[in-house]
Coordinates of N, CA and C in Angstrom, one line a residue:
M1 N 214.1 30.9 -20.1 CA 213.5 31.7 -21.0 C 212.1 32.1 -20.5
R2 N 211.9 33.6 -20.8 CA 210.7 34.2 -20.4 C 209.4 33.4 -20.9
P3 N 208.4 33.6 -20.2 CA 206.9 33.2 -21.2 C 206.9 34.0 -22.3
A4 N 206.0 33.9 -23.1 CA 205.8 34.7 -24.4 C 204.8 35.7 -23.6
L5 N 204.6 36.9 -24.6 CA 203.8 37.9 -24.1 C 202.6 38.0 -25.1
K6 N 201.4 38.2 -24.6 CA 200.2 38.5 -25.6 C 199.5 39.8 -24.9
V7 N 199.6 40.7 -25.8 CA 198.7 41.9 -25.4 C 197.3 41.8 -26.0
C8 N 196.3 42.2 -25.2 CA 195.1 41.9 -25.8 C 194.1 43.2 -25.6
G9 N 193.3 43.2 -26.4 CA 192.2 44.1 -26.4 C 192.4 45.6 -27.0
M10 N 193.0 45.6 -28.1 CA 193.2 46.9 -28.9 C 192.1 47.2 -30.0
R11 N 192.0 48.3 -30.6 CA 191.0 48.4 -31.5 C 191.4 49.8 -32.3
D12 N 192.4 50.6 -31.8 CA 192.8 51.8 -32.7 C 194.1 51.5 -33.5
A13 N 194.0 51.9 -34.7 CA 195.1 51.4 -35.5 C 196.3 52.1 -35.3
D14 N 196.5 53.2 -34.8 CA 197.7 53.8 -34.4 C 198.3 53.3 -33.2
N15 N 197.4 53.0 -32.2 CA 197.9 52.1 -31.0 C 198.2 50.7 -31.3
I16 N 197.5 50.3 -32.1 CA 197.8 48.9 -32.7 C 199.4 48.8 -33.2
A17 N 199.6 49.9 -34.1 CA 201.0 49.9 -34.5 C 202.0 50.1 -33.6
S18 N 201.8 50.9 -32.7 CA 202.6 51.2 -31.6 C 203.0 49.9 -30.7
V19 N 202.1 49.3 -30.6 CA 202.1 48.0 -29.6 C 203.0 46.9 -30.5
A20 N 202.5 46.9 -31.7 CA 203.2 45.7 -32.5 C 204.9 46.1 -32.7
A21 N 205.1 47.5 -32.6 CA 206.4 47.9 -32.8 C 207.4 47.4 -31.5
L22 N 206.6 47.1 -30.5 CA 207.5 46.5 -29.1 C 207.7 44.8 -29.4
A23 N 207.1 44.3 -30.4 CA 207.3 43.2 -30.8 C 206.8 41.9 -29.7
P24 N 205.5 42.2 -29.2 CA 205.0 41.2 -28.4 C 205.0 39.8 -29.4
D25 N 204.9 38.7 -28.8 CA 204.5 37.4 -29.5 C 203.1 37.2 -30.1
Y26 N 202.1 37.7 -29.1 CA 201.0 37.7 -29.8 C 200.0 38.8 -29.4
L27 N 199.1 39.3 -30.4 CA 198.3 40.4 -30.2 C 196.8 39.9 -30.2
G28 N 196.1 40.2 -29.2 CA 194.6 39.9 -29.1 C 193.6 41.0 -29.5
F29 N 192.5 40.4 -30.3 CA 191.5 41.5 -30.8 C 190.0 40.8 -30.1
I30 N 189.3 41.6 -29.6 CA 188.0 41.0 -29.1 C 186.9 41.4 -29.9
F31 N 186.4 40.0 -30.3 CA 185.4 40.2 -31.4 C 183.8 39.8 -30.6
Y32 N 183.7 40.4 -29.6 CA 182.7 40.3 -28.7 C 181.8 41.6 -28.5
G33 N 180.7 41.6 -29.1 CA 180.0 43.0 -29.2 C 179.9 43.9 -28.0
R34 N 179.8 43.2 -26.8 CA 179.4 43.8 -25.5 C 180.6 44.2 -25.0
S35 N 181.8 44.0 -25.3 CA 183.1 44.3 -24.8 C 183.3 45.9 -25.2
P36 N 184.0 46.7 -24.2 CA 184.3 48.0 -24.5 C 185.5 48.0 -25.3
R37 N 186.3 46.9 -25.5 CA 187.2 46.8 -26.4 C 187.0 46.1 -27.9
Y38 N 185.7 46.2 -28.0 CA 185.2 45.5 -29.5 C 186.2 45.9 -30.7
A39 N 186.5 45.0 -31.3 CA 187.4 45.1 -32.4 C 186.9 45.1 -33.8
G40 N 185.4 44.6 -33.8 CA 184.8 44.3 -35.0 C 184.3 45.1 -36.2
E41 N 184.8 46.8 -35.8 CA 184.4 47.8 -36.6 C 185.6 48.2 -37.1
M42 N 186.8 47.7 -37.0 CA 188.0 48.2 -37.5 C 188.1 47.6 -38.9
P43 N 188.8 48.5 -39.8 CA 188.9 48.0 -41.2 C 189.9 46.9 -41.3
S44 N 189.8 45.7 -42.1 CA 190.6 44.8 -42.1 C 192.0 45.0 -42.3
E45 N 192.4 46.2 -43.1 CA 193.8 46.4 -43.2 C 194.5 46.7 -41.9
T46 N 193.7 47.3 -41.0 CA 194.5 47.5 -39.9 C 195.4 46.3 -39.1
L47 N 194.6 45.1 -39.2 CA 195.4 44.0 -38.7 C 196.2 43.3 -39.9
R48 N 195.8 43.5 -41.1 CA 196.6 42.9 -41.9 C 198.1 43.7 -42.2
K49 N 198.2 44.8 -41.6 CA 199.6 45.5 -41.4 C 200.3 44.9 -40.3
V50 N 199.9 44.1 -39.4 CA 200.7 43.6 -38.4 C 201.6 42.7 -38.7
P51 N 202.9 43.0 -38.2 CA 203.9 42.0 -38.8 C 203.6 40.5 -38.7
S52 N 204.0 39.7 -39.5 CA 203.8 38.3 -39.7 C 204.4 37.5 -38.5
S53 N 205.5 38.1 -37.8 CA 206.2 37.5 -36.9 C 205.3 37.6 -35.6
I54 N 204.3 38.4 -35.5 CA 203.3 38.4 -34.3 C 202.0 37.7 -34.7
C55 N 201.7 36.8 -33.8 CA 200.3 36.0 -33.9 C 199.1 36.9 -33.5
K56 N 198.5 37.0 -34.5 CA 197.1 37.7 -34.5 C 196.0 36.8 -34.0
V57 N 195.6 37.0 -32.7 CA 194.6 36.0 -32.1 C 193.2 36.8 -31.8
G58 N 192.1 36.3 -32.5 CA 191.0 36.7 -32.3 C 190.0 36.0 -31.2
V59 N 189.5 37.1 -30.3 CA 188.9 36.4 -28.9 C 187.3 36.6 -29.2
F60 N 186.7 35.3 -28.9 CA 185.4 35.2 -29.1 C 184.7 34.7 -28.0
V61 N 183.4 35.0 -27.9 CA 182.6 34.6 -26.7 C 181.1 33.8 -27.2
D62 N 181.4 32.6 -27.3 CA 179.9 31.8 -27.4 C 179.5 32.3 -28.8
S63 N 180.3 32.5 -29.8 CA 179.8 33.0 -31.2 C 179.6 31.8 -32.1
A64 N 178.8 31.8 -33.1 CA 178.6 30.8 -34.1 C 179.8 30.6 -34.8
P65 N 180.0 29.1 -35.4 CA 181.2 29.0 -35.9 C 181.2 29.9 -37.3
E66 N 180.1 30.1 -38.0 CA 180.1 31.0 -39.2 C 180.9 32.3 -39.0
Y67 N 180.3 33.0 -37.7 CA 180.9 34.2 -37.4 C 182.6 34.2 -37.3
I68 N 182.7 33.3 -36.5 CA 184.4 33.1 -36.5 C 185.1 32.9 -37.6
R69 N 184.6 32.0 -38.7 CA 185.1 31.8 -39.7 C 185.3 33.0 -40.7
E70 N 184.3 33.7 -40.8 CA 184.1 34.9 -41.5 C 185.0 36.2 -41.0
T71 N 185.3 36.0 -39.5 CA 186.1 37.1 -38.9 C 187.5 36.9 -39.2
V72 N 188.0 35.5 -38.9 CA 189.3 34.7 -39.2 C 189.8 35.2 -40.6
D73 N 188.8 34.9 -41.5 CA 189.2 35.3 -42.9 C 189.2 36.8 -43.2
R74 N 188.3 37.5 -42.7 CA 188.5 38.9 -43.0 C 189.7 39.7 -42.6
Y75 N 190.1 39.2 -41.3 CA 191.1 39.9 -40.5 C 192.6 39.1 -40.8
G76 N 192.5 38.0 -41.2 CA 193.8 37.2 -41.6 C 194.3 36.8 -40.2
L77 N 193.2 36.4 -39.2 CA 193.7 36.1 -37.9 C 194.5 34.8 -37.9
D78 N 195.5 34.5 -37.1 CA 196.2 33.1 -37.0 C 195.7 32.3 -36.0
M79 N 194.9 32.8 -35.0 CA 194.7 31.8 -33.9 C 193.2 32.5 -33.5
V80 N 192.5 31.3 -32.7 CA 191.4 31.9 -32.2 C 191.4 31.6 -30.6
Q81 N 190.8 32.5 -29.7 CA 190.7 32.2 -28.5 C 189.2 32.3 -28.0
L82 N 188.7 31.0 -27.5 CA 187.4 30.9 -27.2 C 187.0 31.2 -25.7
H83 N 186.5 32.2 -25.4 CA 186.4 32.7 -23.8 C 185.1 32.4 -23.2
G84 N 184.1 31.7 -23.9 CA 183.0 31.4 -23.3 C 182.9 30.0 -22.6
G85 N 181.5 29.5 -23.1 CA 181.2 28.1 -22.6 C 181.2 27.2 -23.6
E86 N 182.0 27.3 -24.8 CA 182.2 26.6 -25.9 C 182.4 25.0 -25.6
S87 N 181.6 24.3 -26.4 CA 181.8 22.9 -26.3 C 182.8 22.4 -26.8
L88 N 183.2 21.1 -26.4 CA 184.2 20.1 -27.2 C 184.0 20.1 -28.7
R89 N 182.7 20.1 -29.1 CA 182.6 19.8 -30.5 C 182.8 21.2 -31.3
L90 N 182.4 22.4 -30.7 CA 182.8 23.6 -31.3 C 184.3 23.9 -31.6
C91 N 185.1 23.5 -30.3 CA 186.4 23.6 -30.4 C 187.3 22.9 -31.4
R92 N 186.5 21.7 -31.5 CA 187.0 20.7 -32.4 C 187.0 21.2 -33.9
E93 N 185.9 21.8 -34.1 CA 185.5 22.3 -35.7 C 186.3 23.4 -35.8
I94 N 186.6 24.5 -34.9 CA 187.5 25.6 -35.0 C 188.8 25.2 -35.2
R95 N 189.3 24.2 -34.6 CA 190.8 23.9 -34.7 C 191.1 23.2 -36.0
K96 N 190.1 22.8 -36.8 CA 190.4 22.4 -38.3 C 190.9 23.6 -38.8
M97 N 190.4 24.8 -38.6 CA 190.6 26.0 -39.3 C 192.0 26.7 -39.0
C98 N 192.2 26.6 -37.5 CA 193.4 27.3 -37.0 C 193.4 27.0 -35.5
P99 N 194.7 27.0 -35.1 CA 194.9 26.9 -33.4 C 194.1 27.4 -32.6
V100 N 193.7 26.7 -31.5 CA 192.6 27.1 -30.5 C 193.2 27.5 -29.1
I101 N 193.0 28.4 -28.6 CA 193.4 28.8 -27.0 C 191.7 28.7 -26.5
K102 N 191.8 28.0 -25.3 CA 190.4 27.7 -24.7 C 190.7 28.4 -23.6
A103 N 189.8 29.2 -23.1 CA 189.9 30.1 -21.7 C 188.9 29.5 -20.7
F104 N 189.5 29.7 -19.5 CA 188.8 29.1 -18.3 C 188.9 30.0 -17.3
R105 N 187.8 30.1 -16.4 CA 187.7 31.2 -15.4 C 188.2 30.4 -14.0
V106 N 189.1 30.8 -13.2 CA 189.6 29.7 -12.0 C 189.4 30.5 -10.7
R107 N 188.6 30.0 -9.8 CA 188.5 30.4 -8.5 C 189.1 29.5 -7.2
Q108 N 189.2 28.3 -7.6 CA 189.8 27.4 -7.0 C 190.2 26.1 -7.8
A109 N 191.0 25.4 -7.1 CA 191.4 24.1 -7.7 C 190.5 23.2 -8.5
A110 N 189.3 23.0 -7.7 CA 188.5 22.4 -8.2 C 188.0 22.6 -9.6
D111 N 188.0 23.9 -9.9 CA 187.6 24.3 -11.2 C 188.5 24.0 -12.4
L112 N 189.5 23.3 -12.1 CA 190.7 22.8 -13.1 C 190.0 21.3 -13.5
R113 N 189.0 20.8 -12.9 CA 188.6 19.2 -13.1 C 188.1 19.2 -14.4
S114 N 187.3 20.5 -14.9 CA 186.7 20.4 -16.2 C 187.6 20.6 -17.4
V115 N 188.8 21.1 -17.1 CA 189.5 21.6 -18.2 C 190.4 20.4 -19.0
V116 N 190.6 19.4 -18.2 CA 191.5 18.3 -18.9 C 190.9 17.7 -20.2
K117 N 189.4 17.6 -20.1 CA 188.7 17.1 -21.1 C 188.9 17.8 -22.4
Y118 N 189.2 19.2 -22.4 CA 189.5 20.0 -23.7 C 190.8 19.7 -24.2
A119 N 191.7 19.0 -23.6 CA 193.0 18.8 -24.1 C 193.3 18.4 -25.6
G120 N 192.3 17.5 -26.1 CA 192.3 16.8 -27.5 C 191.7 17.9 -28.4
V121 N 191.3 18.9 -28.0 CA 190.3 19.7 -28.9 C 190.9 21.3 -29.1
C122 N 192.0 21.4 -28.3 CA 192.7 22.9 -28.8 C 194.2 22.6 -28.4
D123 N 194.7 23.9 -28.4 CA 196.3 23.8 -28.6 C 196.8 24.5 -27.0
F124 N 196.2 25.1 -26.5 CA 196.6 25.9 -25.4 C 195.2 26.1 -24.7
F125 N 195.5 26.1 -23.2 CA 194.7 26.7 -22.1 C 194.9 28.0 -21.6
L126 N 194.0 28.8 -21.5 CA 194.1 30.2 -20.7 C 193.4 30.1 -19.5
F127 N 194.0 30.6 -18.4 CA 193.4 30.8 -17.3 C 193.3 32.2 -16.7
D128 N 191.8 32.4 -16.4 CA 191.7 34.0 -16.3 C 190.8 34.1 -15.0
T129 N 190.5 35.3 -14.6 CA 189.7 35.5 -13.2 C 188.4 35.7 -13.4
P130 N 187.4 35.0 -12.7 CA 186.0 35.0 -12.9 C 185.5 36.5 -12.7
A131 N 184.7 36.8 -13.6 CA 184.1 38.2 -13.5 C 182.7 38.2 -14.3
D132 N 181.9 39.1 -14.0 CA 180.7 39.4 -14.7 C 180.6 39.2 -16.1
G133 N 181.6 40.2 -16.6 CA 181.4 40.5 -18.0 C 182.9 39.7 -18.8
F134 N 183.1 40.1 -19.8 CA 184.2 39.5 -20.7 C 185.3 40.6 -21.0
G135 N 186.8 40.3 -20.8 CA 187.5 41.1 -21.3 C 188.1 42.4 -20.6
G136 N 189.0 42.0 -19.7 CA 189.7 43.2 -18.9 C 189.2 43.4 -17.7
S137 N 189.0 42.2 -16.7 CA 188.5 42.5 -15.4 C 189.5 43.3 -14.5
G138 N 190.8 43.4 -14.7 CA 191.7 44.1 -14.1 C 192.2 43.4 -12.6
R139 N 191.6 42.3 -12.4 CA 191.5 41.4 -11.2 C 192.4 40.5 -11.3
Q140 N 193.3 39.9 -10.4 CA 193.9 38.7 -10.5 C 193.0 37.4 -9.5
F141 N 193.4 36.3 -10.0 CA 193.1 35.1 -9.3 C 194.3 34.6 -8.4
D142 N 194.1 33.6 -7.6 CA 195.0 33.1 -6.9 C 195.9 32.1 -7.7
W143 N 197.0 32.6 -7.9 CA 197.9 31.7 -9.0 C 198.2 30.4 -8.5
S144 N 198.0 30.3 -7.1 CA 198.7 29.1 -6.2 C 197.7 27.9 -6.5
V145 N 196.4 28.2 -6.9 CA 195.6 27.1 -7.3 C 196.2 26.2 -8.6
L146 N 196.8 26.8 -9.4 CA 197.7 26.1 -10.5 C 198.7 25.4 -9.9
S147 N 199.2 25.4 -8.8 CA 200.6 24.9 -8.5 C 200.7 23.4 -8.7
D148 N 199.6 22.8 -8.4 CA 199.7 21.2 -8.4 C 199.0 20.7 -9.5
F149 N 198.7 21.5 -10.5 CA 197.8 21.2 -11.8 C 198.8 20.7 -12.8
E150 N 198.6 19.5 -13.1 CA 199.6 18.9 -14.2 C 198.8 19.0 -15.4
S151 N 199.1 20.2 -16.0 CA 198.4 20.7 -17.3 C 198.8 19.9 -18.5
P152 N 197.9 19.2 -19.1 CA 198.1 18.3 -20.3 C 198.6 19.2 -21.5
L153 N 198.3 20.5 -21.5 CA 198.7 21.5 -22.7 C 199.4 22.8 -21.9
P154 N 200.2 23.5 -22.6 CA 200.7 24.6 -22.2 C 199.6 25.7 -22.2
F155 N 199.9 26.6 -21.0 CA 198.6 27.6 -20.9 C 199.3 29.1 -20.8
F156 N 198.3 30.0 -21.0 CA 198.4 31.4 -21.1 C 197.9 31.7 -19.6
L157 N 198.7 32.8 -19.0 CA 198.1 33.0 -17.4 C 197.5 34.5 -17.8
S158 N 196.3 34.9 -17.5 CA 195.6 36.0 -17.7 C 195.0 36.5 -16.4
G159 N 194.3 37.7 -16.7 CA 193.6 38.1 -15.3 C 194.2 39.1 -14.6
G160 N 194.1 40.5 -14.8 CA 194.7 41.5 -14.0 C 196.2 41.6 -13.7
I161 N 197.1 41.1 -14.7 CA 198.3 41.1 -15.1 C 198.9 42.6 -15.0
G162 N 199.7 43.0 -14.1 CA 200.0 44.6 -14.4 C 201.3 44.8 -14.5
P163 N 202.0 46.1 -14.4 CA 203.1 46.5 -14.8 C 204.2 45.9 -13.6
G164 N 203.7 45.8 -12.6 CA 204.6 45.6 -11.4 C 204.6 44.0 -11.1
D165 N 204.0 43.2 -12.1 CA 204.1 41.7 -11.8 C 205.3 40.9 -12.5
A166 N 206.0 41.7 -13.1 CA 207.2 40.7 -13.8 C 207.9 40.0 -12.7
D167 N 208.2 40.6 -11.8 CA 208.9 39.7 -10.7 C 208.1 38.5 -10.2
R168 N 207.1 38.7 -10.1 CA 206.2 37.5 -9.6 C 205.8 36.7 -10.8
I169 N 205.8 36.8 -12.0 CA 205.8 35.9 -12.8 C 207.0 35.1 -13.1
G170 N 208.1 35.7 -12.7 CA 209.3 35.1 -12.8 C 209.6 33.9 -11.8
L171 N 208.9 34.3 -10.7 CA 208.9 33.4 -9.6 C 207.8 32.2 -9.5
F172 N 206.8 32.3 -10.4 CA 205.6 31.7 -10.6 C 206.2 30.1 -11.0
G173 N 206.8 29.9 -12.2 CA 207.6 29.2 -12.6 C 206.9 27.8 -12.9
H174 N 205.8 27.7 -13.4 CA 205.0 26.6 -13.5 C 205.3 26.0 -14.8
P175 N 205.8 24.6 -15.0 CA 206.5 24.0 -16.4 C 205.7 24.2 -17.5
A176 N 204.2 24.5 -17.2 CA 203.4 24.6 -18.5 C 203.1 26.0 -18.8
L177 N 203.8 26.9 -18.1 CA 203.5 28.4 -18.4 C 203.9 28.7 -20.0
A178 N 203.3 29.0 -20.9 CA 203.7 29.3 -22.1 C 203.8 30.7 -22.3
A179 N 202.5 31.5 -21.7 CA 202.6 33.0 -22.1 C 201.9 33.7 -20.9
V180 N 202.1 35.0 -21.0 CA 201.2 35.9 -19.9 C 200.4 36.6 -21.0
D181 N 199.3 37.1 -20.5 CA 198.3 37.9 -21.2 C 197.9 39.0 -20.4
V182 N 198.3 40.3 -21.0 CA 197.9 41.6 -20.4 C 196.9 42.3 -21.2
N183 N 196.3 43.2 -20.4 CA 195.1 43.9 -21.1 C 194.7 45.2 -20.3
S184 N 193.9 45.2 -19.3 CA 193.1 46.6 -18.9 C 194.3 47.2 -18.2
R185 N 195.1 46.7 -17.4 CA 196.0 47.5 -16.2 C 197.2 47.9 -17.2
F186 N 197.2 47.8 -18.4 CA 198.1 48.6 -19.3 C 197.4 49.8 -20.2
E187 N 196.3 50.2 -19.6 CA 195.7 51.1 -20.6 C 195.8 52.6 -20.1
T188 N 195.5 53.5 -21.1 CA 194.9 54.9 -20.8 C 193.5 55.0 -20.9
A189 N 193.0 54.1 -21.6 CA 191.4 54.0 -21.7 C 191.1 52.6 -22.3
P190 N 189.8 52.4 -22.3 CA 189.7 50.9 -22.9 C 189.8 50.8 -24.1
G191 N 190.9 49.9 -24.4 CA 191.2 49.5 -25.8 C 192.5 50.4 -26.3
V192 N 193.1 51.2 -25.4 CA 194.2 52.0 -25.6 C 195.3 51.8 -24.7
K193 N 196.4 51.0 -25.1 CA 197.4 50.7 -24.4 C 198.5 51.8 -24.3
D194 N 199.2 51.9 -22.9 CA 200.0 52.6 -22.5 C 201.5 52.2 -22.9
I195 N 202.1 52.5 -24.0 CA 203.1 52.0 -24.8 C 204.3 52.1 -23.8
A196 N 204.6 53.1 -23.1 CA 205.6 53.3 -22.2 C 205.6 52.1 -21.0
L197 N 204.5 52.0 -20.5 CA 204.3 50.8 -19.7 C 204.7 49.5 -20.1
L198 N 204.1 49.2 -21.2 CA 204.3 48.2 -21.9 C 205.8 47.6 -22.0
A199 N 206.5 49.0 -22.7 CA 208.0 48.8 -23.0 C 208.6 48.4 -21.6
E200 N 208.2 49.1 -20.7 CA 209.0 48.8 -19.4 C 208.7 47.3 -18.8
F201 N 207.7 47.0 -19.1 CA 207.3 45.7 -18.7 C 207.8 44.6 -19.4
I202 N 208.1 44.8 -20.7 CA 208.9 43.8 -21.8 C 210.4 43.9 -21.3
R203 N 210.7 44.9 -21.0 CA 212.3 45.2 -20.4 C 212.5 44.4 -19.3
K204 N 211.5 44.5 -18.2 CA 211.6 43.7 -16.9 C 211.7 42.1 -17.2
M205 N 210.6 41.8 -18.1 CA 210.6 40.3 -18.5 C 211.6 39.8 -19.1
N206 N 212.3 40.6 -20.0 CA 213.5 40.1 -20.7 C 214.7 40.0 -19.8
S207 N 214.7 40.6 -18.9 CA 215.8 40.7 -17.9 C 215.8 39.6 -16.9
K208 N 214.6 38.5 -17.0 CA 214.6 37.5 -16.0 C 215.3 36.4 -16.5

């Protein structure tokens, strides 16, 4: 069975509707003001129109719990992704409200040592490429560093995954791989997804 698919980083109502029509498993919306894909200026109705079969994920970076709560309530989010240096305490607090994905940037296998302690305070890990900013670096890290990692939680694979990576994902085959997260390499502009590229990628993923 193929891993689930999360399409992240949209902010345009029509584009969101077009992506949702492809029926990905997750849609991610970035609520980090310095991101070119910042979604916090959208009307709440835009996300409330997303079919309930698609999990709506809000992506936050070192945000105050109050802001996260307000945003979850305003947009009807189903899950929160914490993409900064959030503490165990904050993850535990947010998890009382909704499921949590905790993101980590991976350069080498040694970076995974600090990950395990978060297993009790979140529901998924997400492994991403180190970058200066947040949200859509377009670059991949070396997935082989995960090969011997016995993850205590299912994880999302992120960072520079592009239209040509369906075969490589099929060969990766880590037992804890739950989903792949795609963003900037499927765009015509920051925050605007190329529907044809996504549709073809989904077709290839479903054929594996």
